[in-house]
């Protein structure tokens, strides 16, 4: 869109034309409408969680509560011990981030800088997996979780299955590879001449130069793990291991509707705060590959 100083899709000269100005404001209005449609459901859930039970079931419903009952938030938090589910989700998230960055980063480094014979074909196979529907691998994956190959371990009620899944992500590997391609080969060759090993180059040269992509993937992984429901629900049967999403689903039968909305607020707020705080890095993730100067 128009950004001034002749940059962006619409420059200053084009914007002065009536037709271009009309198109600009039509697109701007359309974006506002789409944003409102996306924001309204989450905002309505959060606002409704503060209503009393009579207003909650009132017809027609109110968008802005007539009275705010903040105490419902603390009562729900303490009564259903949501701190425990937050801790479980945080533990799952930390492991997923560690596995994602380490193994997908190593894979991107393998395909970008090492490039042994046959790596191009292997990379092509990995990209082909993106085209497969997620439902294709659900049954084989779950059977491997119940009876882990070779070791014959039952990994249910553990976080290992979700960590293993985070360790192999074709899209993340592609992002890492594209970013590592921008790192000058001269730096890699200089490190080899100095006697650094391949892993040493990865940890001492490549990763320090990849802070933008590391931050972006970390944020996206945290958001993805926090909002994940299917696999935690399938794997975590013990209540002591439940994540926030699994706890809200399993407890809904025992919660009144207004308290369910309070619980949903607990699930909505952290990703929203994460985006608001780190939105600059998230937006940067869509333009990775601009190169490294120096």
mmCIF file of C-alpha atoms in Angstrom:
data_model
loop_
_atom_site.group_PDB
_atom_site.id
_atom_site.type_symbol
_atom_site.label_atom_id
_atom_site.label_comp_id
_atom_site.label_asym_id
_atom_site.label_seq_id
_atom_site.Cartn_x
_atom_site.Cartn_y
_atom_site.Cartn_z
ATOM 1 C CA UNK A 1 0.000 0.000 0.000
ATOM 2 C CA UNK A 2 0.946 3.693 -0.048
ATOM 3 C CA UNK A 3 3.892 4.265 2.265
ATOM 4 C CA UNK A 4 5.301 7.600 1.158
ATOM 5 C CA UNK A 5 8.564 8.579 -0.540
ATOM 6 C CA UNK A 6 7.571 6.656 -3.649
ATOM 7 C CA UNK A 7 7.852 3.245 -1.936
ATOM 8 C CA UNK A 8 5.200 0.537 -1.659
ATOM 9 C CA UNK A 9 2.659 -0.674 -4.194
ATOM 10 C CA UNK A 10 1.141 2.785 -4.642
ATOM 11 C CA UNK A 11 3.591 5.674 -4.819
ATOM 12 C CA UNK A 12 2.963 9.345 -4.160
ATOM 13 C CA UNK A 13 2.456 10.216 -7.838
ATOM 14 C CA UNK A 14 0.010 7.364 -8.454
ATOM 15 C CA UNK A 15 -1.918 8.217 -5.285
ATOM 16 C CA UNK A 16 -2.740 11.686 -6.626
ATOM 17 C CA UNK A 17 -4.811 10.137 -9.408
ATOM 18 C CA UNK A 18 -8.542 9.917 -8.480
ATOM 19 C CA UNK A 19 -8.938 6.354 -9.734
ATOM 20 C CA UNK A 20 -5.922 5.092 -7.832
ATOM 21 C CA UNK A 21 -7.022 6.904 -4.680
ATOM 22 C CA UNK A 22 -10.468 5.272 -4.924
ATOM 23 C CA UNK A 23 -8.943 1.795 -5.297
ATOM 24 C CA UNK A 24 -6.645 2.486 -2.359
ATOM 25 C CA UNK A 25 -9.489 3.384 -0.008
ATOM 26 C CA UNK A 26 -11.649 0.490 -1.227
ATOM 27 C CA UNK A 27 -8.836 -1.937 -0.431
ATOM 28 C CA UNK A 28 -8.269 -0.203 2.901
ATOM 29 C CA UNK A 29 -11.971 -0.520 3.793
ATOM 30 C CA UNK A 30 -11.976 -4.187 2.770
ATOM 31 C CA UNK A 31 -8.987 -4.870 5.039
ATOM 32 C CA UNK A 32 -10.755 -3.183 7.957
ATOM 33 C CA UNK A 33 -13.848 -5.346 7.395
ATOM 34 C CA UNK A 34 -11.771 -8.550 7.183
ATOM 35 C CA UNK A 35 -9.840 -7.574 10.328
ATOM 36 C CA UNK A 36 -13.086 -6.909 12.210
ATOM 37 C CA UNK A 37 -14.486 -10.296 11.142
ATOM 38 C CA UNK A 38 -11.329 -12.014 12.417
ATOM 39 C CA UNK A 39 -11.138 -10.086 15.685
ATOM 40 C CA UNK A 40 -14.826 -10.037 16.656
ATOM 41 C CA UNK A 41 -15.247 -13.718 17.721
ATOM 42 C CA UNK A 42 -12.258 -13.645 20.080
ATOM 43 C CA UNK A 43 -13.244 -10.212 21.416
ATOM 44 C CA UNK A 44 -16.827 -11.367 21.979
ATOM 45 C CA UNK A 45 -15.637 -14.445 23.928
ATOM 46 C CA UNK A 46 -13.425 -12.294 26.160
ATOM 47 C CA UNK A 47 -16.131 -9.685 26.787
ATOM 48 C CA UNK A 48 -18.809 -12.325 27.430
ATOM 49 C CA UNK A 49 -16.652 -14.008 30.055
ATOM 50 C CA UNK A 50 -17.185 -10.967 32.321
ATOM 51 C CA UNK A 51 -21.021 -11.053 32.139
ATOM 52 C CA UNK A 52 -23.200 -12.418 34.918
ATOM 53 C CA UNK A 53 -25.191 -15.555 34.145
ATOM 54 C CA UNK A 54 -28.466 -13.728 33.437
ATOM 55 C CA UNK A 55 -26.901 -11.312 30.985
ATOM 56 C CA UNK A 56 -24.943 -14.145 29.401
ATOM 57 C CA UNK A 57 -28.165 -15.883 28.346
ATOM 58 C CA UNK A 58 -30.037 -12.649 27.566
ATOM 59 C CA UNK A 59 -31.825 -12.363 24.214
ATOM 60 C CA UNK A 60 -30.822 -10.331 22.269
ATOM 61 C CA UNK A 61 -27.225 -10.742 23.460
ATOM 62 C CA UNK A 62 -25.192 -7.742 24.540
ATOM 63 C CA UNK A 63 -21.807 -7.085 23.004
ATOM 64 C CA UNK A 64 -20.509 -4.838 25.789
ATOM 65 C CA UNK A 65 -21.365 -6.206 29.266
ATOM 66 C CA UNK A 66 -23.612 -4.063 31.429
ATOM 67 C CA UNK A 67 -21.529 -5.083 34.439
ATOM 68 C CA UNK A 68 -18.047 -6.562 34.648
ATOM 69 C CA UNK A 69 -17.507 -9.489 37.010
ATOM 70 C CA UNK A 70 -13.729 -9.675 37.188
ATOM 71 C CA UNK A 71 -13.931 -12.042 40.156
ATOM 72 C CA UNK A 72 -15.085 -14.843 37.818
ATOM 73 C CA UNK A 73 -11.613 -14.899 36.291
ATOM 74 C CA UNK A 74 -9.870 -15.547 39.610
ATOM 75 C CA UNK A 75 -12.501 -18.017 40.770
ATOM 76 C CA UNK A 76 -12.170 -20.093 37.604
ATOM 77 C CA UNK A 77 -8.372 -19.880 37.687
ATOM 78 C CA UNK A 78 -8.147 -21.118 41.281
ATOM 79 C CA UNK A 79 -11.023 -23.605 41.285
ATOM 80 C CA UNK A 80 -9.851 -25.514 38.226
ATOM 81 C CA UNK A 81 -6.103 -25.030 38.845
ATOM 82 C CA UNK A 82 -5.318 -23.541 35.468
ATOM 83 C CA UNK A 83 -1.798 -22.681 36.610
ATOM 84 C CA UNK A 84 -0.965 -26.384 36.424
ATOM 85 C CA UNK A 85 -2.185 -26.541 32.827
ATOM 86 C CA UNK A 86 -0.213 -23.404 31.991
ATOM 87 C CA UNK A 87 2.924 -25.010 33.419
ATOM 88 C CA UNK A 88 2.296 -28.201 31.423
ATOM 89 C CA UNK A 89 1.781 -26.201 28.238
ATOM 90 C CA UNK A 90 4.923 -24.167 28.919
ATOM 91 C CA UNK A 91 6.972 -27.342 29.477
ATOM 92 C CA UNK A 92 5.632 -28.844 26.242
ATOM 93 C CA UNK A 93 6.346 -25.593 24.400
ATOM 94 C CA UNK A 94 9.946 -25.302 25.610
ATOM 95 C CA UNK A 95 10.730 -28.827 24.476
ATOM 96 C CA UNK A 96 9.047 -28.293 21.114
ATOM 97 C CA UNK A 97 10.989 -25.081 20.507
ATOM 98 C CA UNK A 98 14.300 -26.769 21.408
ATOM 99 C CA UNK A 99 13.636 -29.753 19.134
ATOM 100 C CA UNK A 100 12.361 -27.521 16.323
ATOM 101 C CA UNK A 101 15.316 -25.151 16.294
ATOM 102 C CA UNK A 102 17.996 -27.816 16.730
ATOM 103 C CA UNK A 103 16.891 -30.534 14.319
ATOM 104 C CA UNK A 104 15.195 -28.403 11.662
ATOM 105 C CA UNK A 105 18.108 -25.966 11.847
ATOM 106 C CA UNK A 106 20.596 -28.801 11.346
ATOM 107 C CA UNK A 107 18.533 -30.066 8.412
ATOM 108 C CA UNK A 108 18.485 -26.616 6.827
ATOM 109 C CA UNK A 109 22.255 -26.355 7.341
ATOM 110 C CA UNK A 110 22.693 -29.814 5.795
ATOM 111 C CA UNK A 111 20.782 -28.876 2.643
ATOM 112 C CA UNK A 112 22.144 -25.333 2.389
ATOM 113 C CA UNK A 113 25.861 -25.603 3.173
ATOM 114 C CA UNK A 114 26.932 -29.250 3.325
ATOM 115 C CA UNK A 115 25.070 -30.499 0.239
ATOM 116 C CA UNK A 116 26.396 -34.070 -0.004
ATOM 117 C CA UNK A 117 25.580 -36.150 -3.073
ATOM 118 C CA UNK A 118 21.885 -36.975 -3.235
ATOM 119 C CA UNK A 119 20.838 -34.220 -0.842
ATOM 120 C CA UNK A 120 18.840 -32.475 -3.577
ATOM 121 C CA UNK A 121 16.659 -35.551 -4.081
ATOM 122 C CA UNK A 122 16.146 -35.957 -0.326
ATOM 123 C CA UNK A 123 15.171 -32.288 -0.047
ATOM 124 C CA UNK A 124 12.677 -32.762 -2.867
ATOM 125 C CA UNK A 125 11.113 -35.723 -1.030
ATOM 126 C CA UNK A 126 10.782 -33.594 2.105
ATOM 127 C CA UNK A 127 9.021 -30.846 0.151
ATOM 128 C CA UNK A 128 6.663 -33.411 -1.382
ATOM 129 C CA UNK A 129 5.442 -34.313 2.101
ATOM 130 C CA UNK A 130 3.947 -30.811 2.356
ATOM 131 C CA UNK A 131 1.452 -31.829 -0.331
ATOM 132 C CA UNK A 132 0.204 -34.829 1.656
ATOM 133 C CA UNK A 133 -2.972 -34.306 3.713
ATOM 134 C CA UNK A 134 -2.359 -34.349 7.463
ATOM 135 C CA UNK A 135 -4.912 -37.119 7.899
ATOM 136 C CA UNK A 136 -2.747 -39.547 5.883
ATOM 137 C CA UNK A 137 -0.152 -39.867 8.640
ATOM 138 C CA UNK A 138 -2.412 -39.838 11.698
ATOM 139 C CA UNK A 139 -2.984 -43.585 12.016
ATOM 140 C CA UNK A 140 0.690 -44.594 11.450
ATOM 141 C CA UNK A 141 1.881 -41.865 13.811
ATOM 142 C CA UNK A 142 -0.489 -42.885 16.582
ATOM 143 C CA UNK A 143 0.447 -46.553 16.216
ATOM 144 C CA UNK A 144 4.113 -45.573 16.589
ATOM 145 C CA UNK A 145 3.264 -43.565 19.692
ATOM 146 C CA UNK A 146 1.556 -46.541 21.329
ATOM 147 C CA UNK A 147 4.367 -48.905 20.288
ATOM 148 C CA UNK A 148 7.518 -46.947 19.460
ATOM 149 C CA UNK A 149 9.511 -48.805 16.748
ATOM 150 C CA UNK A 150 12.460 -50.989 17.847
ATOM 151 C CA UNK A 151 12.303 -49.868 21.487
ATOM 152 C CA UNK A 152 8.642 -50.919 21.906
ATOM 153 C CA UNK A 153 7.878 -48.047 24.266
ATOM 154 C CA UNK A 154 4.433 -46.632 24.954
ATOM 155 C CA UNK A 155 4.815 -42.853 24.700
ATOM 156 C CA UNK A 156 1.273 -41.932 25.694
ATOM 157 C CA UNK A 157 1.005 -39.537 28.643
ATOM 158 C CA UNK A 158 4.393 -38.084 27.719
ATOM 159 C CA UNK A 159 5.393 -35.030 25.706
ATOM 160 C CA UNK A 160 7.908 -36.904 23.566
ATOM 161 C CA UNK A 161 5.556 -37.494 20.588
ATOM 162 C CA UNK A 162 4.850 -33.748 20.209
ATOM 163 C CA UNK A 163 8.554 -32.978 20.595
ATOM 164 C CA UNK A 164 9.469 -35.510 17.898
ATOM 165 C CA UNK A 165 6.859 -34.012 15.557
ATOM 166 C CA UNK A 166 8.285 -30.532 16.130
ATOM 167 C CA UNK A 167 11.749 -31.859 15.211
ATOM 168 C CA UNK A 168 10.674 -32.587 11.621
ATOM 169 C CA UNK A 169 8.788 -29.780 9.920
ATOM 170 C CA UNK A 170 9.258 -29.451 6.125
ATOM 171 C CA UNK A 171 8.189 -25.794 6.047
ATOM 172 C CA UNK A 172 10.570 -24.886 8.867
ATOM 173 C CA UNK A 173 13.405 -26.747 7.140
ATOM 174 C CA UNK A 174 12.692 -24.776 3.960
ATOM 175 C CA UNK A 175 12.734 -21.472 5.884
ATOM 176 C CA UNK A 176 16.035 -22.356 7.530
ATOM 177 C CA UNK A 177 17.577 -23.435 4.227
ATOM 178 C CA UNK A 178 16.501 -20.273 2.423
ATOM 179 C CA UNK A 179 17.941 -18.103 5.184
ATOM 180 C CA UNK A 180 21.204 -20.078 5.414
ATOM 181 C CA UNK A 181 21.597 -19.673 1.641
ATOM 182 C CA UNK A 182 22.044 -15.937 2.231
ATOM 183 C CA UNK A 183 25.055 -16.469 4.522
ATOM 184 C CA UNK A 184 28.232 -15.848 2.493
ATOM 185 C CA UNK A 185 30.142 -18.998 1.624
ATOM 186 C CA UNK A 186 33.376 -17.129 2.344
ATOM 187 C CA UNK A 187 32.557 -17.137 6.064
ATOM 188 C CA UNK A 188 32.048 -20.902 6.010
ATOM 189 C CA UNK A 189 35.295 -21.464 4.092
ATOM 190 C CA UNK A 190 37.232 -19.185 6.456
ATOM 191 C CA UNK A 191 35.967 -21.186 9.432
ATOM 192 C CA UNK A 192 36.994 -24.446 7.748
ATOM 193 C CA UNK A 193 40.464 -23.100 7.089
ATOM 194 C CA UNK A 194 40.717 -22.190 10.780
ATOM 195 C CA UNK A 195 40.030 -25.835 11.614
ATOM 196 C CA UNK A 196 36.420 -25.588 12.760
ATOM 197 C CA UNK A 197 34.285 -28.715 12.442
ATOM 198 C CA UNK A 198 30.977 -28.831 10.565
ATOM 199 C CA UNK A 199 29.027 -28.718 13.818
ATOM 200 C CA UNK A 200 31.324 -25.974 15.100
ATOM 201 C CA UNK A 201 30.563 -23.887 12.022
ATOM 202 C CA UNK A 202 26.844 -24.414 12.587
ATOM 203 C CA UNK A 203 26.871 -23.382 16.256
ATOM 204 C CA UNK A 204 29.568 -20.678 16.107
ATOM 205 C CA UNK A 205 29.023 -19.104 12.677
ATOM 206 C CA UNK A 206 25.634 -19.971 11.203
ATOM 207 C CA UNK A 207 23.384 -19.682 14.268
ATOM 208 C CA UNK A 208 24.769 -16.332 15.516
ATOM 209 C CA UNK A 209 24.069 -14.892 12.050
ATOM 210 C CA UNK A 210 20.536 -16.329 12.032
ATOM 211 C CA UNK A 211 18.971 -14.501 14.968
ATOM 212 C CA UNK A 212 16.039 -13.078 12.892
ATOM 213 C CA UNK A 213 14.941 -16.483 11.597
ATOM 214 C CA UNK A 214 15.490 -18.111 15.002
ATOM 215 C CA UNK A 215 13.263 -15.542 16.701
ATOM 216 C CA UNK A 216 10.577 -15.833 14.040
ATOM 217 C CA UNK A 217 10.432 -19.632 14.106
ATOM 218 C CA UNK A 218 10.487 -19.624 17.906
ATOM 219 C CA UNK A 219 7.463 -17.326 18.057
ATOM 220 C CA UNK A 220 5.533 -19.298 15.433
ATOM 221 C CA UNK A 221 6.377 -22.587 17.175
ATOM 222 C CA UNK A 222 5.222 -21.270 20.551
ATOM 223 C CA UNK A 223 1.951 -20.121 19.045
ATOM 224 C CA UNK A 224 1.456 -23.411 17.186
ATOM 225 C CA UNK A 225 2.133 -25.576 20.243
ATOM 226 C CA UNK A 226 -0.082 -23.428 22.462
ATOM 227 C CA UNK A 227 -3.036 -23.714 20.080
ATOM 228 C CA UNK A 228 -2.480 -27.401 19.266
ATOM 229 C CA UNK A 229 -5.308 -29.651 20.420
ATOM 230 C CA UNK A 230 -5.466 -32.862 18.397
ATOM 231 C CA UNK A 231 -2.213 -34.584 19.326
ATOM 232 C CA UNK A 232 -2.136 -33.489 22.986
ATOM 233 C CA UNK A 233 -5.724 -34.743 23.266
ATOM 234 C CA UNK A 234 -4.829 -38.082 21.678
ATOM 235 C CA UNK A 235 -1.619 -38.590 23.665
ATOM 236 C CA UNK A 236 -2.188 -37.000 27.077
ATOM 237 C CA UNK A 237 -4.823 -39.047 28.905
ATOM 238 C CA UNK A 238 -3.654 -38.353 32.457
ATOM 239 C CA UNK A 239 -5.115 -35.113 33.846
ATOM 240 C CA UNK A 240 -1.779 -34.222 35.447
ATOM 241 C CA UNK A 241 -0.306 -33.933 31.921
ATOM 242 C CA UNK A 242 -3.108 -31.955 30.246
ATOM 243 C CA UNK A 243 -2.342 -28.773 28.356
ATOM 244 C CA UNK A 244 -4.625 -25.744 28.466
ATOM 245 C CA UNK A 245 -6.530 -26.732 25.321
ATOM 246 C CA UNK A 246 -7.047 -30.322 26.444
ATOM 247 C CA UNK A 247 -8.131 -29.204 29.917
ATOM 248 C CA UNK A 248 -10.754 -26.801 28.537
ATOM 249 C CA UNK A 249 -12.195 -29.519 26.299
ATOM 250 C CA UNK A 250 -12.237 -32.241 28.944
ATOM 251 C CA UNK A 251 -13.664 -29.980 31.655
ATOM 252 C CA UNK A 252 -16.411 -28.429 29.535
ATOM 253 C CA UNK A 253 -18.985 -30.984 30.739
ATOM 254 C CA UNK A 254 -18.493 -29.779 34.325
ATOM 255 C CA UNK A 255 -18.346 -26.041 33.538
ATOM 256 C CA UNK A 256 -21.305 -23.656 33.099
ATOM 257 C CA UNK A 257 -21.319 -21.901 29.750
ATOM 258 C CA UNK A 258 -20.155 -18.559 31.146
ATOM 259 C CA UNK A 259 -17.262 -20.247 32.974
ATOM 260 C CA UNK A 260 -16.335 -22.013 29.730
ATOM 261 C CA UNK A 261 -15.952 -18.576 28.163
ATOM 262 C CA UNK A 262 -13.656 -17.557 31.019
ATOM 263 C CA UNK A 263 -11.578 -20.678 30.359
ATOM 264 C CA UNK A 264 -11.472 -19.855 26.645
ATOM 265 C CA UNK A 265 -10.193 -16.416 27.581
ATOM 266 C CA UNK A 266 -7.262 -18.109 29.342
ATOM 267 C CA UNK A 267 -6.485 -19.824 26.030
ATOM 268 C CA UNK A 268 -6.910 -16.726 23.851
ATOM 269 C CA UNK A 269 -4.961 -14.110 25.792
ATOM 270 C CA UNK A 270 -1.397 -15.581 25.704
ATOM 271 C CA UNK A 271 -1.195 -15.929 21.869
ATOM 272 C CA UNK A 272 -2.654 -12.427 21.489
ATOM 273 C CA UNK A 273 -0.059 -10.965 23.854
ATOM 274 C CA UNK A 274 2.670 -12.923 22.080
ATOM 275 C CA UNK A 275 1.661 -11.438 18.742
ATOM 276 C CA UNK A 276 1.314 -7.885 20.043
ATOM 277 C CA UNK A 277 4.753 -7.968 21.678
ATOM 278 C CA UNK A 278 6.630 -9.724 18.878
ATOM 279 C CA UNK A 279 4.614 -8.757 15.799
ATOM 280 C CA UNK A 280 7.643 -7.065 14.242
ATOM 281 C CA UNK A 281 9.543 -10.361 14.225
ATOM 282 C CA UNK A 282 6.514 -12.317 12.998
ATOM 283 C CA UNK A 283 6.070 -9.960 10.057
ATOM 284 C CA UNK A 284 9.791 -10.210 9.395
ATOM 285 C CA UNK A 285 9.375 -13.955 9.056
ATOM 286 C CA UNK A 286 7.450 -13.484 5.826
ATOM 287 C CA UNK A 287 10.325 -11.579 4.216
ATOM 288 C CA UNK A 288 13.232 -13.745 5.355
ATOM 289 C CA UNK A 289 15.980 -14.073 2.835
ATOM 290 C CA UNK A 290 16.864 -10.440 2.286
ATOM 291 C CA UNK A 291 20.567 -11.174 2.697
ATOM 292 C CA UNK A 292 23.301 -10.416 5.177
ATOM 293 C CA UNK A 293 25.475 -7.358 4.748
ATOM 294 C CA UNK A 294 29.144 -7.307 5.511
#
